[in-house]
CSV table of C-alpha atoms in Angstrom, one decimal:
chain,number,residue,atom,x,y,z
A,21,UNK,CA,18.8,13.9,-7.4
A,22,UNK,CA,20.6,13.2,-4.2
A,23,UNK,CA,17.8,14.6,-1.7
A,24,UNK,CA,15.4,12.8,-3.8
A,25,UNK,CA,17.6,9.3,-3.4
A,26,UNK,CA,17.8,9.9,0.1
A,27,UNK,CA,14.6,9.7,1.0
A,28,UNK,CA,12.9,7.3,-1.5
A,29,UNK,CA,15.6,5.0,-1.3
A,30,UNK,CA,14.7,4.1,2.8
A,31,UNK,CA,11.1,4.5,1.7
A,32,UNK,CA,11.6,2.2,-1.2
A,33,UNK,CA,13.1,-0.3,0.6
A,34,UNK,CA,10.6,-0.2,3.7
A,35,UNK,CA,7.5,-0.6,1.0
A,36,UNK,CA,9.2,-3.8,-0.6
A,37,UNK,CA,10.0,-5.1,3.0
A,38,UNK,CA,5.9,-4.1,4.1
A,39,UNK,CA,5.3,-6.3,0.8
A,40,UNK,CA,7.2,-8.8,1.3
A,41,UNK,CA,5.1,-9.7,4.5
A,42,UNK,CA,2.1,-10.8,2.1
A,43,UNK,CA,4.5,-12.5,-0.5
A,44,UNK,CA,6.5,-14.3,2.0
A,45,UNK,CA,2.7,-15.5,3.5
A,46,UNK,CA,1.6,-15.9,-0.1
A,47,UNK,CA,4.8,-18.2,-1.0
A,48,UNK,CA,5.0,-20.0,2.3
A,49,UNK,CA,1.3,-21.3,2.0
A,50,UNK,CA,2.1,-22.1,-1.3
A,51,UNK,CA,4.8,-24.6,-1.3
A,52,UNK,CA,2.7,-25.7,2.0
A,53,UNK,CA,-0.9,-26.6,0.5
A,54,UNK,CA,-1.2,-25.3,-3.2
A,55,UNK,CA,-3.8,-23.4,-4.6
A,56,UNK,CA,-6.6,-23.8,-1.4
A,57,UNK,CA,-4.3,-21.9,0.6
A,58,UNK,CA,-3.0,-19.6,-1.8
A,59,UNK,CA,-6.4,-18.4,-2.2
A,60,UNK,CA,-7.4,-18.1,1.5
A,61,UNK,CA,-4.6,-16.3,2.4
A,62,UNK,CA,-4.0,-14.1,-1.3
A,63,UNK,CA,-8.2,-13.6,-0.5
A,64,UNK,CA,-8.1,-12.8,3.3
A,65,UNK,CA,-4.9,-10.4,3.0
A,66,UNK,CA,-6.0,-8.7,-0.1
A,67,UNK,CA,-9.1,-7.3,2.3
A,68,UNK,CA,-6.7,-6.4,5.1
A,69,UNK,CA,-4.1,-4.4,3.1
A,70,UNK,CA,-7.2,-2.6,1.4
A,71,UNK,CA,-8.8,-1.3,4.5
A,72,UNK,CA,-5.6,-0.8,6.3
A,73,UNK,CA,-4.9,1.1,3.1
A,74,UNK,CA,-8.0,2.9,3.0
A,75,UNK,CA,-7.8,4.6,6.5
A,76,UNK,CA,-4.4,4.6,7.4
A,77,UNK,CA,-2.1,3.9,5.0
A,78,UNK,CA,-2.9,6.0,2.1
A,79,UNK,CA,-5.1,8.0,3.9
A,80,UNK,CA,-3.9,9.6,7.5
A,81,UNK,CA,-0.7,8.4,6.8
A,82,UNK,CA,-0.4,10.7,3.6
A,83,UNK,CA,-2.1,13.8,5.2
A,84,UNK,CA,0.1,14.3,8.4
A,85,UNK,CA,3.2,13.3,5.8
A,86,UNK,CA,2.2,16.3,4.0
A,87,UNK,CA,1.1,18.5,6.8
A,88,UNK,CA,4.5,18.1,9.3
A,89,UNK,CA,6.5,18.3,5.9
A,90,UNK,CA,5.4,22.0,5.5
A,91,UNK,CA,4.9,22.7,9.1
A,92,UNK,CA,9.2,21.9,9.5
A,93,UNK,CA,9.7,23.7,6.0
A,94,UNK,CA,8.3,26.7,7.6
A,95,UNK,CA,10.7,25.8,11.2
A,96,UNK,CA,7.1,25.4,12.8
A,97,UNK,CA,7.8,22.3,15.2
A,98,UNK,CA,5.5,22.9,17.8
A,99,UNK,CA,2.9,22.5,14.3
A,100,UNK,CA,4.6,19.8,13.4
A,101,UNK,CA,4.3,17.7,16.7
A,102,UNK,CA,0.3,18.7,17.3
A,103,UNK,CA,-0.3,17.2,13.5
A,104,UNK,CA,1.5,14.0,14.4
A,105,UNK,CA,-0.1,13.6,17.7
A,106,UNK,CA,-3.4,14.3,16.7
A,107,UNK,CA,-2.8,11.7,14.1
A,108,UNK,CA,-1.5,9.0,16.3
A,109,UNK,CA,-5.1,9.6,18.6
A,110,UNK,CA,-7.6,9.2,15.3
A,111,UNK,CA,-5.8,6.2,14.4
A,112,UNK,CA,-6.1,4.3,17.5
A,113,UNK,CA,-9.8,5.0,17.3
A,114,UNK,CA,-10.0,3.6,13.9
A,115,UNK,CA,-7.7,1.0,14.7
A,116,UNK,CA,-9.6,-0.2,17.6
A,117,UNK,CA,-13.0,-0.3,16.2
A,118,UNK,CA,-11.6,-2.1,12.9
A,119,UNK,CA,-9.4,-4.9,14.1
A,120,UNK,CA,-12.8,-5.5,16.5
A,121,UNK,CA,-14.9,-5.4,13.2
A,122,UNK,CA,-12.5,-8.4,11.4
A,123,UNK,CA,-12.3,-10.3,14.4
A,124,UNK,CA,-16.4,-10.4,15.1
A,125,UNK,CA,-16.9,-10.7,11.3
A,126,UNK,CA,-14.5,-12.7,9.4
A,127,UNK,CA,-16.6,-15.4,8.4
A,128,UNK,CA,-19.0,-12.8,6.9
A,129,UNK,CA,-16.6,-10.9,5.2
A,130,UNK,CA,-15.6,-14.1,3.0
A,131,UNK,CA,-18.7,-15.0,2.3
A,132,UNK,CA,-19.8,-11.9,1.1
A,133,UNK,CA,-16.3,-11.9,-0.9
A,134,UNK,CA,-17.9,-15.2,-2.6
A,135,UNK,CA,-15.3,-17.5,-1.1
A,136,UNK,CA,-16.2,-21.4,-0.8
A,137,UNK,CA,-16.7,-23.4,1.8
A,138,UNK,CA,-13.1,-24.3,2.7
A,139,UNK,CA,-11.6,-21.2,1.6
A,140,UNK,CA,-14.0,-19.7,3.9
A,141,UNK,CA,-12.8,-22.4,6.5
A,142,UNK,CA,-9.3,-21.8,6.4
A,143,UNK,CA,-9.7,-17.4,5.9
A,144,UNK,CA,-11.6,-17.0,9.1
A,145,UNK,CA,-8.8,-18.1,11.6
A,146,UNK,CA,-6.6,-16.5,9.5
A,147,UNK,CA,-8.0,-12.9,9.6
A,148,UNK,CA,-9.0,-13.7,13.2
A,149,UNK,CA,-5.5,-14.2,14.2
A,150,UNK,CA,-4.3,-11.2,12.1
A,151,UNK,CA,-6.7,-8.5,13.8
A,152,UNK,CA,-3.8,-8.3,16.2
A,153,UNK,CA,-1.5,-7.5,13.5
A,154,UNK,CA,-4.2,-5.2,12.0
A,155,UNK,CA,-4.4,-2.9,14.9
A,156,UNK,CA,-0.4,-2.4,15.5
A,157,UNK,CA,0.4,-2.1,11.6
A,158,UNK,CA,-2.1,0.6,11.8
A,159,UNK,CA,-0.7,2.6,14.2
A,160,UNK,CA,3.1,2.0,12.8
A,161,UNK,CA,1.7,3.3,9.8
A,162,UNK,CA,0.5,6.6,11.4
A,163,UNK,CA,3.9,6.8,13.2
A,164,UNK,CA,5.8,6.6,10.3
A,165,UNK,CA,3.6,9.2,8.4
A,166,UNK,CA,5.1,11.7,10.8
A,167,UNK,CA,8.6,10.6,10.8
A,168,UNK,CA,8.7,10.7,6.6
A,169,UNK,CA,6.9,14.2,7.0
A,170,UNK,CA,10.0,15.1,9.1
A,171,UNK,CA,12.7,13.8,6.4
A,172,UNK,CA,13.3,10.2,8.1
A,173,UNK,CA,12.4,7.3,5.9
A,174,UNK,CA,15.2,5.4,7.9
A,175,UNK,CA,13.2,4.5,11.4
A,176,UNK,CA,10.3,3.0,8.6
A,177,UNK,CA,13.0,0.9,6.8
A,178,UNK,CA,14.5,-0.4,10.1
A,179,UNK,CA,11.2,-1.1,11.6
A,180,UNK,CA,10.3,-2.7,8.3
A,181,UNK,CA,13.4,-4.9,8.5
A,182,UNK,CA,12.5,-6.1,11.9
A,183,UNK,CA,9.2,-7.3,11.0
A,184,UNK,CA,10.6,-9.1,7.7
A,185,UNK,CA,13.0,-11.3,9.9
A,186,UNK,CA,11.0,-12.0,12.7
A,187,UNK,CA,7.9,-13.0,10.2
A,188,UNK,CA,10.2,-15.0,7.7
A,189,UNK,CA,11.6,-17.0,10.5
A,190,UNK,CA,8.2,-18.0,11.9
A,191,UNK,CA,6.5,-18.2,8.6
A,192,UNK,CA,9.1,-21.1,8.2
A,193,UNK,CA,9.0,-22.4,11.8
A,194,UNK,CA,5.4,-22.6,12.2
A,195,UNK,CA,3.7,-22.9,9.1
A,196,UNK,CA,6.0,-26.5,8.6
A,197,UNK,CA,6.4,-27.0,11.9
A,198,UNK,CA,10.4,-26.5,12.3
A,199,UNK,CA,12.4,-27.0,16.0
A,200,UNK,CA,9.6,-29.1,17.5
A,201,UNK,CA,6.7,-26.5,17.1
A,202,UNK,CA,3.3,-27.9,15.5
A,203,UNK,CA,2.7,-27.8,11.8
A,204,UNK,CA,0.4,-24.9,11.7
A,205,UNK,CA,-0.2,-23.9,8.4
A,206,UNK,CA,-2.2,-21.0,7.5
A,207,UNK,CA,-2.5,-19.9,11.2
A,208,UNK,CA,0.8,-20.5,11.5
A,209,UNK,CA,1.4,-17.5,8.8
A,210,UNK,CA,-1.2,-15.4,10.8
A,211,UNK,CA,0.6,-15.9,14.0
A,212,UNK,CA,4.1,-15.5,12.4
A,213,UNK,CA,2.9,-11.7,10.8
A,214,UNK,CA,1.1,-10.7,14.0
A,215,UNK,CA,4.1,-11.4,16.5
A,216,UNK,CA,6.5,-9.0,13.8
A,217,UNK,CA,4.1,-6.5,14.0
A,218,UNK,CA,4.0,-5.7,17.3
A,219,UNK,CA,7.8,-5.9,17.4
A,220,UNK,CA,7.6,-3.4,14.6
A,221,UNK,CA,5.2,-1.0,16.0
A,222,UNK,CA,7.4,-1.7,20.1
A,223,UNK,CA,11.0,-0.7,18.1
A,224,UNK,CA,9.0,2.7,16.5
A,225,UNK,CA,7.7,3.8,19.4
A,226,UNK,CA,11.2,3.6,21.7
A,227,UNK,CA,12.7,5.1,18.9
A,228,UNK,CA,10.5,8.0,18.5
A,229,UNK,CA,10.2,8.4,22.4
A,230,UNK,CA,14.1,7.9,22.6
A,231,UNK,CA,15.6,9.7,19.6
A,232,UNK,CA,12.9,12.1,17.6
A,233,UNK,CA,12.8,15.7,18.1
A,234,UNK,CA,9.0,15.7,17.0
A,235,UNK,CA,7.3,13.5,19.7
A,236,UNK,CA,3.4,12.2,19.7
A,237,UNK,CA,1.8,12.9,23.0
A,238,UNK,CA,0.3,10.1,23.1
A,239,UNK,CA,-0.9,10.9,26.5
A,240,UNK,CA,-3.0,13.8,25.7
A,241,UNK,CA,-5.3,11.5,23.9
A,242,UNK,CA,-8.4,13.6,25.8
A,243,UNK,CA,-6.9,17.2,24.5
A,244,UNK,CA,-7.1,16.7,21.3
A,245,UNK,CA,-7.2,19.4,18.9
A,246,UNK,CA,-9.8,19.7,17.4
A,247,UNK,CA,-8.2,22.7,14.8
A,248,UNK,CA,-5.3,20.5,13.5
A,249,UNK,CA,-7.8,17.5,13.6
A,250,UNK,CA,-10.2,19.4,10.9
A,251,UNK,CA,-7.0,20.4,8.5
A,252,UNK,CA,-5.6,16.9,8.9
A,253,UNK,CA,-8.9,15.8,7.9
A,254,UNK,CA,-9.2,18.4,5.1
A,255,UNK,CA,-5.7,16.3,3.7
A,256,UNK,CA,-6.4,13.2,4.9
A,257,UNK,CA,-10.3,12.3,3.8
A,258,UNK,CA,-9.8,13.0,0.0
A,259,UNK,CA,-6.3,10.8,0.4
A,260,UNK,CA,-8.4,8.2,1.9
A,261,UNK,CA,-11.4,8.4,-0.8
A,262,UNK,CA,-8.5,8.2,-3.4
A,263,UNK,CA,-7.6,4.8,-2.4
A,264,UNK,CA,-10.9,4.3,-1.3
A,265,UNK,CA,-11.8,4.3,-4.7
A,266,UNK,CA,-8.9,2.4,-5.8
A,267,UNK,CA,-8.6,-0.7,-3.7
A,268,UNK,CA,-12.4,-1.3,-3.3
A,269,UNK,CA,-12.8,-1.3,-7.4
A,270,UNK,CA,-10.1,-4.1,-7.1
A,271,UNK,CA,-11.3,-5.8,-4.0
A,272,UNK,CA,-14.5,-6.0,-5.8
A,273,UNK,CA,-12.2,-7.2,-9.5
A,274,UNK,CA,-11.3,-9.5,-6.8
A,275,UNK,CA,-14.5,-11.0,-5.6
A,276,UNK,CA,-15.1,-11.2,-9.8
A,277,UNK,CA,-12.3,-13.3,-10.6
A,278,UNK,CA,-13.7,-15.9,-7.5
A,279,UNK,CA,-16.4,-17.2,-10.2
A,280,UNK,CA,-13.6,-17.9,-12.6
A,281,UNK,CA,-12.3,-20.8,-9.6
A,282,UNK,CA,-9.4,-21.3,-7.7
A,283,UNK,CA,-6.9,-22.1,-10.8
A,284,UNK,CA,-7.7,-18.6,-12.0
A,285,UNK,CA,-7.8,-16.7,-8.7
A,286,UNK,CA,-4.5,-18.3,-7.9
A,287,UNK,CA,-2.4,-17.2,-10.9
A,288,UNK,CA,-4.5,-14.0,-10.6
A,289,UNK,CA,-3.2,-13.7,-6.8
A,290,UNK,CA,0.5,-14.9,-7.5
A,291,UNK,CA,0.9,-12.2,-10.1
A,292,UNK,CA,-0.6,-9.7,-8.6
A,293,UNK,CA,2.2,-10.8,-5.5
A,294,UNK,CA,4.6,-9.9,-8.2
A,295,UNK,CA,3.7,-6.6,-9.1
A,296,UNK,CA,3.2,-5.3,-5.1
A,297,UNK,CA,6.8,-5.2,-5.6
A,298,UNK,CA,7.3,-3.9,-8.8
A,299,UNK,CA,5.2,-0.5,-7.8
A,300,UNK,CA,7.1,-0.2,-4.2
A,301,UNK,CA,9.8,2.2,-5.9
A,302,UNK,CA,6.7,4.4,-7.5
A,303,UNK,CA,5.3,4.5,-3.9
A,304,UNK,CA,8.7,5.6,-2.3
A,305,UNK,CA,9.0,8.3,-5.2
A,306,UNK,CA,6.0,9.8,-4.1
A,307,UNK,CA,6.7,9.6,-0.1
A,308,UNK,CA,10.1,11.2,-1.4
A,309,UNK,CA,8.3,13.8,-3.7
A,310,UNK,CA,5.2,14.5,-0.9
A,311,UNK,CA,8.0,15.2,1.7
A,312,UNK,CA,10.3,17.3,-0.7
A,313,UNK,CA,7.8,19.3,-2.6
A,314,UNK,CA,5.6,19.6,0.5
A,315,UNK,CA,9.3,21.1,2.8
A,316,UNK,CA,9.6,23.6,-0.4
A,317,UNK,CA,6.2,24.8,-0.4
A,318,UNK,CA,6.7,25.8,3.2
A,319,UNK,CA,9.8,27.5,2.2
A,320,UNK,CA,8.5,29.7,-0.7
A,321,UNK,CA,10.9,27.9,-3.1
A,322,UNK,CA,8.6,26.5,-6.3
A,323,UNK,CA,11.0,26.5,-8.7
A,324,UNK,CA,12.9,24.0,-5.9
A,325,UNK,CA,9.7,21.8,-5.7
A,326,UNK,CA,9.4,21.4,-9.3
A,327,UNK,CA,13.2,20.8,-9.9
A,328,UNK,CA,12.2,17.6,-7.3
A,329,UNK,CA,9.0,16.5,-8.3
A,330,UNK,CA,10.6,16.3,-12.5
A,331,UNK,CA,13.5,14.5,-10.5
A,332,UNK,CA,11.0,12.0,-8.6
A,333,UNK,CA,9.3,11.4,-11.6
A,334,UNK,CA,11.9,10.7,-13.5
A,335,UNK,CA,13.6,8.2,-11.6
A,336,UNK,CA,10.7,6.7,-10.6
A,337,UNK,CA,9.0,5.9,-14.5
A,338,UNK,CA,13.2,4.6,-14.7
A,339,UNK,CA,12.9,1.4,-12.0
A,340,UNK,CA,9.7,0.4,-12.5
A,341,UNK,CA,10.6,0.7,-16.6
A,342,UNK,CA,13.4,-2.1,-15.2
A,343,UNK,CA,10.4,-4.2,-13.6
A,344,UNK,CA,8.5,-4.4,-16.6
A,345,UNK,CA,11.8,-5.7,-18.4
A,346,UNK,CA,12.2,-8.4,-15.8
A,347,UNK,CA,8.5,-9.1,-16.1
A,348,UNK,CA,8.4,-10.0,-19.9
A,349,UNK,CA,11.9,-11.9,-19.6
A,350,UNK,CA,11.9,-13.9,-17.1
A,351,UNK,CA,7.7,-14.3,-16.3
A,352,UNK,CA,7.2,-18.2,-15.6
A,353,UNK,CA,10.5,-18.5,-13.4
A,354,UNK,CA,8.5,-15.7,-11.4
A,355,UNK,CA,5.3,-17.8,-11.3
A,356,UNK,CA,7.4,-20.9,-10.3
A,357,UNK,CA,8.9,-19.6,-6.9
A,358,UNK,CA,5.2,-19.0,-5.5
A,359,UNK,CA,3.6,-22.7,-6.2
A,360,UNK,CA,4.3,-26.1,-6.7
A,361,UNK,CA,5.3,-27.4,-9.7
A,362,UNK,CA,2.5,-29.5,-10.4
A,363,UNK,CA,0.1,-26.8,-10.6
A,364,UNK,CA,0.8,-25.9,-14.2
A,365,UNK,CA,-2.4,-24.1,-15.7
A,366,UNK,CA,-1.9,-22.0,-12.4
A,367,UNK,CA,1.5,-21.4,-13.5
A,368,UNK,CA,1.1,-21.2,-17.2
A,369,UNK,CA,-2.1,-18.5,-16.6
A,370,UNK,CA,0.4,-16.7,-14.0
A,371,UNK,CA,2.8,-16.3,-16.7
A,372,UNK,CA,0.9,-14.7,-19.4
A,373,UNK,CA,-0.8,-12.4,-16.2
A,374,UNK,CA,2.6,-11.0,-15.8
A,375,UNK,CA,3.8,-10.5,-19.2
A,376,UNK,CA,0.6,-8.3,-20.0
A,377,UNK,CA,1.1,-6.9,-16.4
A,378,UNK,CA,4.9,-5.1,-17.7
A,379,UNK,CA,2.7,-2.8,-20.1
A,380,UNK,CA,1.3,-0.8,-17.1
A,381,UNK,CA,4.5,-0.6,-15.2
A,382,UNK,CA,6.1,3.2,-16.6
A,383,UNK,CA,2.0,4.4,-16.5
A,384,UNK,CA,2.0,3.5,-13.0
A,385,UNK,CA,5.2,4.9,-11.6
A,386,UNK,CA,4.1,8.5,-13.4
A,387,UNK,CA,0.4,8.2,-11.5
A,388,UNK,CA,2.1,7.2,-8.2
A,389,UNK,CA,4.8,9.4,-8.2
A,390,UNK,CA,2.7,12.4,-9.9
A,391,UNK,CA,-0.1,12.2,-6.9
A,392,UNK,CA,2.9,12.3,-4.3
A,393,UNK,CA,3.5,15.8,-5.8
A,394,UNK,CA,0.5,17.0,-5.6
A,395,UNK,CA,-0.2,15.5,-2.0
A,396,UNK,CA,2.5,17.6,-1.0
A,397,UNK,CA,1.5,20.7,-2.4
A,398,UNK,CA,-1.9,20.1,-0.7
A,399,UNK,CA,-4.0,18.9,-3.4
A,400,UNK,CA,-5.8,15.9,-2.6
A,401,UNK,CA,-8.9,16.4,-4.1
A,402,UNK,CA,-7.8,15.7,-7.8
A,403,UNK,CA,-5.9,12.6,-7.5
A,404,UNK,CA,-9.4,11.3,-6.0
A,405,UNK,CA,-11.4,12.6,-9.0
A,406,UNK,CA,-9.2,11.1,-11.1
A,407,UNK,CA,-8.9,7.3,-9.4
A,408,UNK,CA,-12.8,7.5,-8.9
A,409,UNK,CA,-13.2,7.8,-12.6
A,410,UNK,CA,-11.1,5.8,-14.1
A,411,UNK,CA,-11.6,2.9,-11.5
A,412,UNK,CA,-15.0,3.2,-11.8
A,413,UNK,CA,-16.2,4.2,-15.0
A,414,UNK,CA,-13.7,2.2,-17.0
A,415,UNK,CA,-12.5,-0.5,-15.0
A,416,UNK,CA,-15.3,-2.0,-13.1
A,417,UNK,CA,-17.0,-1.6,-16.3
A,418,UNK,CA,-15.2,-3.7,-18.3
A,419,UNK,CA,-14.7,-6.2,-15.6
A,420,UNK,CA,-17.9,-7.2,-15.3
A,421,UNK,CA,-18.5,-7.3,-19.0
A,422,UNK,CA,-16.0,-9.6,-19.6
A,423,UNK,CA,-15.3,-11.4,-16.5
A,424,UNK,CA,-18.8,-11.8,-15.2
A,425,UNK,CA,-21.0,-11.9,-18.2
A,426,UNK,CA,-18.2,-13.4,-21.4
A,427,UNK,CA,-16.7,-15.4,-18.4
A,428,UNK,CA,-13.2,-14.7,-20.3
A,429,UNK,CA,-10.0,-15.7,-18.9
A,430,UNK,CA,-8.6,-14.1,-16.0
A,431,UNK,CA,-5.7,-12.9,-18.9
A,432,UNK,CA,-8.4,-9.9,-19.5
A,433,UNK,CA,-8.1,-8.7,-16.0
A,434,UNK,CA,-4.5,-7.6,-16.7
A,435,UNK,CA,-5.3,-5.7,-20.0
A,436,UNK,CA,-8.0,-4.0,-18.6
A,437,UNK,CA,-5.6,-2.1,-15.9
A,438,UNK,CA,-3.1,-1.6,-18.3
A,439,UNK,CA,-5.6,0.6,-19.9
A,440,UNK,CA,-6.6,2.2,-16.5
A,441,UNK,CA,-3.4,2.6,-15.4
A,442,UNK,CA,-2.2,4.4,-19.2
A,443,UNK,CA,-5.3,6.9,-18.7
A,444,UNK,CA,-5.1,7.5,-15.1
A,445,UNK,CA,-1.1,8.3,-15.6
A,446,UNK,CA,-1.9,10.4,-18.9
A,447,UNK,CA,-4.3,12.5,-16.7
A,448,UNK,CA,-3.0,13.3,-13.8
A,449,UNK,CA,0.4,13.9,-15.2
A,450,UNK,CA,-1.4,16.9,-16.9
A,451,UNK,CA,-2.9,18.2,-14.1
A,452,UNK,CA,0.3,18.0,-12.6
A,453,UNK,CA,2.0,20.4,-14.7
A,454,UNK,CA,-1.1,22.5,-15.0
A,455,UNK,CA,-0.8,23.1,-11.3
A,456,UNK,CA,2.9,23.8,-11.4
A,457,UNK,CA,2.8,26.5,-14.3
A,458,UNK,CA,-0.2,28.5,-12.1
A,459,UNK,CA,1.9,28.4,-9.0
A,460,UNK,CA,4.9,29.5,-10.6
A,461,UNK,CA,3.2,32.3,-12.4
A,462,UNK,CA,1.8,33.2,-9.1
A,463,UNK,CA,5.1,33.5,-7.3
A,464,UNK,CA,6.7,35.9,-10.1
């Protein structure tokens, strides 16, 4: 339990920070303008995180995690460091043609979302200003891949720290206009969470250049190669198609709750605010478990790796289990610290959103956590196959039925991933210990 504690604690802790960028942005705009804002910024942030997500975060981030884990299990450092540089190179490809792509396009991207006019006003100098941001949290998030592959969660949580206090400060001074600087308001937010990104991503890079044993060459961006490239790839694509399949069904949920209006997209937005931080101790569970299971399996040691992924789970399905408590106690006082106090159907709707929301929340720590072990065991195919079907064949279905067609209130939106989240837990918590009973077999 210790080992497992020391590394998802950091990780848990540099996820709710990460978080807390969008919530702080979120409640800022909130007290600032109400609803109009809330939904430009909940709407243009929502299609960040997901592609950010989608390539990086969940995606190269998890493969070289899993690949320098097992290369320093098996004392292979000069392994370790060609994964993580190779890493680092794909990512600034990725990141260069994407924060280019939301720049040139952001007008188009929330009018194919199904915004409104002046949400659509509002969004586009928001994501315009945050393709600065994009690019740098990008390439943090392919640095810290590597450092959590190595065992340090720390250098994530102190960059994550960084970027909370230098984007809650600004947040405050320019979004109101504090110390003489202009009342900026939704830019203001922008500008506040790109300047703490590119603090974030400056402190990573000294300390990895200064302190780190397992080094990027950055420089050798031309020598790239090409054999670690195809197995982080191998890792990596199946990662990314996994949350591929994820965060698009829900960007697209998203763009389905728009035709219910702003009152409902709001108190759709605000809770699901809430429950980024409810599932940050799942996600640093599985970064723990990925890591652990991923350093054992290099060592030979399966019984080891199962004594930490049961251990991960575990504690994991225990603090999110706390969440859902707080969630069904204590749901409108929740709702209340992201809007004004005049908005209540915003509220009231918010509040019944999060007391359905505490059903999913022990479902969802054993999917998070469960995927983490078999990420670092190498199996990233499976996690996919099981987030493409139950996103997609269950609930996108039932979405549309009854958001789109039944136009039924946003309420339904929660009980529909409560089931998706029960059956996709169910699932791959089976597959999990299928997996574990054949490789233990194996190694007798």
């Amino acid at each position: 339990m210790k080992d497992v504690l020391h590394l998802a604690l950091p990780a848990v802790g540099e996820m709710i920070l990460y978080m807390l960028i969008w919530i702080c942005d979120t409640m800022m705009v909130g007290k600032y303008g109400g609803k109009l804002t809330v939904t430009a910024v909940g709407l243009s942030a929502q299609i960040i995180y997901t592609v950010i997500g989608i390539f990086v975060a969940n995606g190269i981030s998890v493969g070289v995690t899993s690949l320098v884990a097992r290369s320093v299990g098996a004392k292979n450092y000069k392994k370790a460091q060609e994964y993580a540089s190779v890493s680092l190179h794909i990512t600034l490809f990725l990141s260069i043609i994407i924060s280019t792509v939301f720049f040139t396009f952001a007008k188009e991207i929330l009018s194919i979302a199904g915004a409104d006019r002046e949400v659509i006003i509002l969004g586009t100098s928001y994501i315009k200003i945050c393709s600065v941001q994009i690019f740098f949290n990008m390439m943090r998030n392919s640095l810290n891949g590597a450092l959590r592959g190595q065992g340090d969660t720390k250098t994530p949580l102190y960059s994550s720290i960084i970027l909370n206090i230098i984007n809650i400060g600004l947040d405050w001074i320019l979004i109101f206009g504090r110390y003489g600087f202009p009342e900026m308001g939704v830019n203001g937010a922008a500008m506040a969470t790109s300047i703490a990104s590119v603090s974030a991503y400056i402190y990573t890079l000294i300390h990895i250049r200064n302190k780190e044993c397992i080094k990027p060459k950055i420089n050798s961006i031309f020598k790239m190669n090409l054999k670690r490239a195809k197995e982080l790839m191998k890792l990596s694509i199946p990662a990314s198609l996994q949350e591929a399949s994820f965060s698009i069904a829900r960007l697209i949920n998203t763009f389905m709750i728009m035709i219910l209006g702003n009152v409902a997209f709001s108190a759709n937005e605000i809770t699901v605010s809430i429950e980024s931080l409810s599932f940050m101790p799942g996600w640093g569970f599985a970064v723990a478990s990925t890591t652990l299971v991923g350093q054992k399996i290099g060592e030979n040691r399966y019984d080891k790796a199962k004594e930490y992924a049961h251990t991960s789970i575990i504690l994991s399905a225990g603090v999110m289990g706390i969440c859902s408590c707080i969630f069904i106690l204590f749901p409108s006082n929740l709702i209340q610290m992201f809007i004004k106090s005049s908005e209540t159907e915003v509220i009231r709707l918010g509040t019944i959103c999060l007391m359905i929301a505490s059903i999913e929340q022990i479902p969802m720590a054993i999917s998070m956590t469960t995927e983490g072990v078999l990420k670092g065991i190498g199996d990233t195919k499976n996690p996919f196959i099981v987030a493409l079907a139950t996103n997609w064949l269950i609930r996108l279905p039932l979405m549309y039925y009854f958001i789109v067609i039944k136009k039924s209130s946003v309420t339904y939106v929660w009980w529909i991933t409560s089931i998706q989240w029960i059956l996709q837990g169910s699932i791959i918590y089976v597959i999990y210990r299928y997996k574990f009973k054949k490789m233990l077999e194996k190694s007798q």
